[in-house]
mmCIF file of C-alpha atoms in Angstrom:
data_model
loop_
_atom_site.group_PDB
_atom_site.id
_atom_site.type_symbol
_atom_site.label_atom_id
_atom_site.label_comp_id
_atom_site.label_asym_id
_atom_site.label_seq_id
_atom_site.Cartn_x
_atom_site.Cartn_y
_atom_site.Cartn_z
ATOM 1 C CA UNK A 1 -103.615 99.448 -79.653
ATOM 2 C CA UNK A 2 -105.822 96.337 -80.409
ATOM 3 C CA UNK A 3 -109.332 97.076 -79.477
ATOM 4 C CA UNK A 4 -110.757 94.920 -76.665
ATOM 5 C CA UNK A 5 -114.723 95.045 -77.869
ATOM 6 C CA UNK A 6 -113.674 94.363 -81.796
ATOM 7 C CA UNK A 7 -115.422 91.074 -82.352
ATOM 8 C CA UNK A 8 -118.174 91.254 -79.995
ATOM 9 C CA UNK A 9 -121.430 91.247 -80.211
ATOM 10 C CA UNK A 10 -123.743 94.935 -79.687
ATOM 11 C CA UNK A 11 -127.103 95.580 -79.567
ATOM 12 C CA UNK A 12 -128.320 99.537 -80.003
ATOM 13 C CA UNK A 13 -130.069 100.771 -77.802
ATOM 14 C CA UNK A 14 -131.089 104.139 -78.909
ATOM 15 C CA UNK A 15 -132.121 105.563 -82.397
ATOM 16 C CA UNK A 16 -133.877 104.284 -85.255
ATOM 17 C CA UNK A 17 -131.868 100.933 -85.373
ATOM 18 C CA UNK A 18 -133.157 100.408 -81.519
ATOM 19 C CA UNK A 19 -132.954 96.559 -81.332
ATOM 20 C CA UNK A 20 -130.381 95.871 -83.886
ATOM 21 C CA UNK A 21 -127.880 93.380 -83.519
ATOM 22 C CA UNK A 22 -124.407 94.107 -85.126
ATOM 23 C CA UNK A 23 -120.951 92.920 -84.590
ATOM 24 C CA UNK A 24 -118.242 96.034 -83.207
ATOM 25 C CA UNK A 25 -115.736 96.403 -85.871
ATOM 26 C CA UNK A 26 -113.762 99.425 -84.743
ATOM 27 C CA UNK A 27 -113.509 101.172 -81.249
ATOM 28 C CA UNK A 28 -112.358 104.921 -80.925
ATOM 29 C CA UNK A 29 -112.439 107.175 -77.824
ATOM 30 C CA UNK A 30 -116.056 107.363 -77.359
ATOM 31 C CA UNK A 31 -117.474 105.403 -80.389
ATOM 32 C CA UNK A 32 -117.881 102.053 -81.617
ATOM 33 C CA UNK A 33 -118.038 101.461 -85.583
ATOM 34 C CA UNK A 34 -121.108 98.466 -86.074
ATOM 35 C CA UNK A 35 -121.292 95.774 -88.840
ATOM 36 C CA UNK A 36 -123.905 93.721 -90.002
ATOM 37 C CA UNK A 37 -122.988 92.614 -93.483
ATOM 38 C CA UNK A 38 -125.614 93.480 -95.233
ATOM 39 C CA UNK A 39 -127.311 96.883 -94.669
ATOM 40 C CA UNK A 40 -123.471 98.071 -92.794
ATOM 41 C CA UNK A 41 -121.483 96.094 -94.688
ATOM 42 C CA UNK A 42 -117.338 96.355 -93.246
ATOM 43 C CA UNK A 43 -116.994 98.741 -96.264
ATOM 44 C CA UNK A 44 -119.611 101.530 -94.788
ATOM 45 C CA UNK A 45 -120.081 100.438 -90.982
ATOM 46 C CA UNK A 46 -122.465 102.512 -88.707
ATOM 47 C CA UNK A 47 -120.746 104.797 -86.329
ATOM 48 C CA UNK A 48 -122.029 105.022 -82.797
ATOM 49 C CA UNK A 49 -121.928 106.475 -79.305
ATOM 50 C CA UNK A 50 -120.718 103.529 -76.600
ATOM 51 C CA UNK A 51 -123.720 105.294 -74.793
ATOM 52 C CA UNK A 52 -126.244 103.905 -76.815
ATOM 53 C CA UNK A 53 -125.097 99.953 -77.214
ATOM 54 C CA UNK A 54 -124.902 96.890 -74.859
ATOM 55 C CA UNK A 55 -122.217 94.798 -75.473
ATOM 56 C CA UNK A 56 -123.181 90.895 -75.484
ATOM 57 C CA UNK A 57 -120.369 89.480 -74.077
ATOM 58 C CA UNK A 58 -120.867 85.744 -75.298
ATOM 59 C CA UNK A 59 -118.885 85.548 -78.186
ATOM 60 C CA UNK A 60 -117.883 81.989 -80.276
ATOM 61 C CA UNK A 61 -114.407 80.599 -79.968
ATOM 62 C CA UNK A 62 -113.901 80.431 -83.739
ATOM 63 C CA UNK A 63 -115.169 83.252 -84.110
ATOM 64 C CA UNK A 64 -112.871 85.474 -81.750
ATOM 65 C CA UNK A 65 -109.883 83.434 -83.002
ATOM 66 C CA UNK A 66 -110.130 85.072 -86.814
ATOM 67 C CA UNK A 67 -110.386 88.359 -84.972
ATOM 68 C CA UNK A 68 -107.496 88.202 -83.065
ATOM 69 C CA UNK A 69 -105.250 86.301 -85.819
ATOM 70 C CA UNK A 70 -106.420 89.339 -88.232
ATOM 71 C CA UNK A 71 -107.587 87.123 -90.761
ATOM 72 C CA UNK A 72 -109.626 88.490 -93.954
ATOM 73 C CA UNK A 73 -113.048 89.056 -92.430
ATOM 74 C CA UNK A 74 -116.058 89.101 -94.840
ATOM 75 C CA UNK A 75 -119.805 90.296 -94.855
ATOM 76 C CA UNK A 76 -120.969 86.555 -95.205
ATOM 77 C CA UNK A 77 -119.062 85.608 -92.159
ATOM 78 C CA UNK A 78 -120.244 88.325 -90.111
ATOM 79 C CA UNK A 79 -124.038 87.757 -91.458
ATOM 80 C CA UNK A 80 -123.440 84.140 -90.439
ATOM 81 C CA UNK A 81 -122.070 84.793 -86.992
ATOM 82 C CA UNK A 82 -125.768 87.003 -86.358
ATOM 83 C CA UNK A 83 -127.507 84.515 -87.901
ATOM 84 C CA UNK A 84 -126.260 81.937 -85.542
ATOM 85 C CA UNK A 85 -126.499 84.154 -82.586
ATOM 86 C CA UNK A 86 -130.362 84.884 -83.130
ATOM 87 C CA UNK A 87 -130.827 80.980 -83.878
ATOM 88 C CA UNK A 88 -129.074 80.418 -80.281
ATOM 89 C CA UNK A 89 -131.294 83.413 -78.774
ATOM 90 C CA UNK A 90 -134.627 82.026 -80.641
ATOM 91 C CA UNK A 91 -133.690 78.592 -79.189
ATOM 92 C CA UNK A 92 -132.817 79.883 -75.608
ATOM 93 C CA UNK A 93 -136.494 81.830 -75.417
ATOM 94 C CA UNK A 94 -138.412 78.764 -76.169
ATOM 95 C CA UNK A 95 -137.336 76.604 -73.627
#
């Protein structure tokens, strides 16, 4: 069953990491498994209740396109995807 959250964007919103942004790798029943390259790199992602995120639902085109063709995802891409999403979210606040 292909997992319809795997490739989005999450935000916690309970726990130490309150605030975090990470990308949803894996979705079981009731938990999400959270990647953000460098300290949860795809080797070691952080497992979470689906209580305790917010899924951003704005997701890049290129982006969901290597998800869904299960190409070879790396740590740098997924870095690179949050970078560009807080550069988006930086730019958004200052207008």
């Amino acid at each position: 069953m292909e997992c319809e959250k795997r490739g989005m964007l999450a935000v916690s919103m309970a726990g130490h990491d309150r605030g975090s942004i990470y990308v949803v790798w894996k979705e079981e029943r009731d938990t999400v498994f959270l990647t953000d390259g460098e300290l949860r790199p795809l080797s070691k992602p952080k497992k979470k209740n689906k209580k305790h995120i917010q899924i951003i639902r704005k997701i890049r085109e290129e982006w969901q396109m290597q998800i869904s063709d299960n190409q070879k995802i790396t740590d740098e891409q997924i870095k690179y995807v949050l970078k560009c999403y807080r550069r988006e979210r930086d730019a958004a606040k200052e207008k």
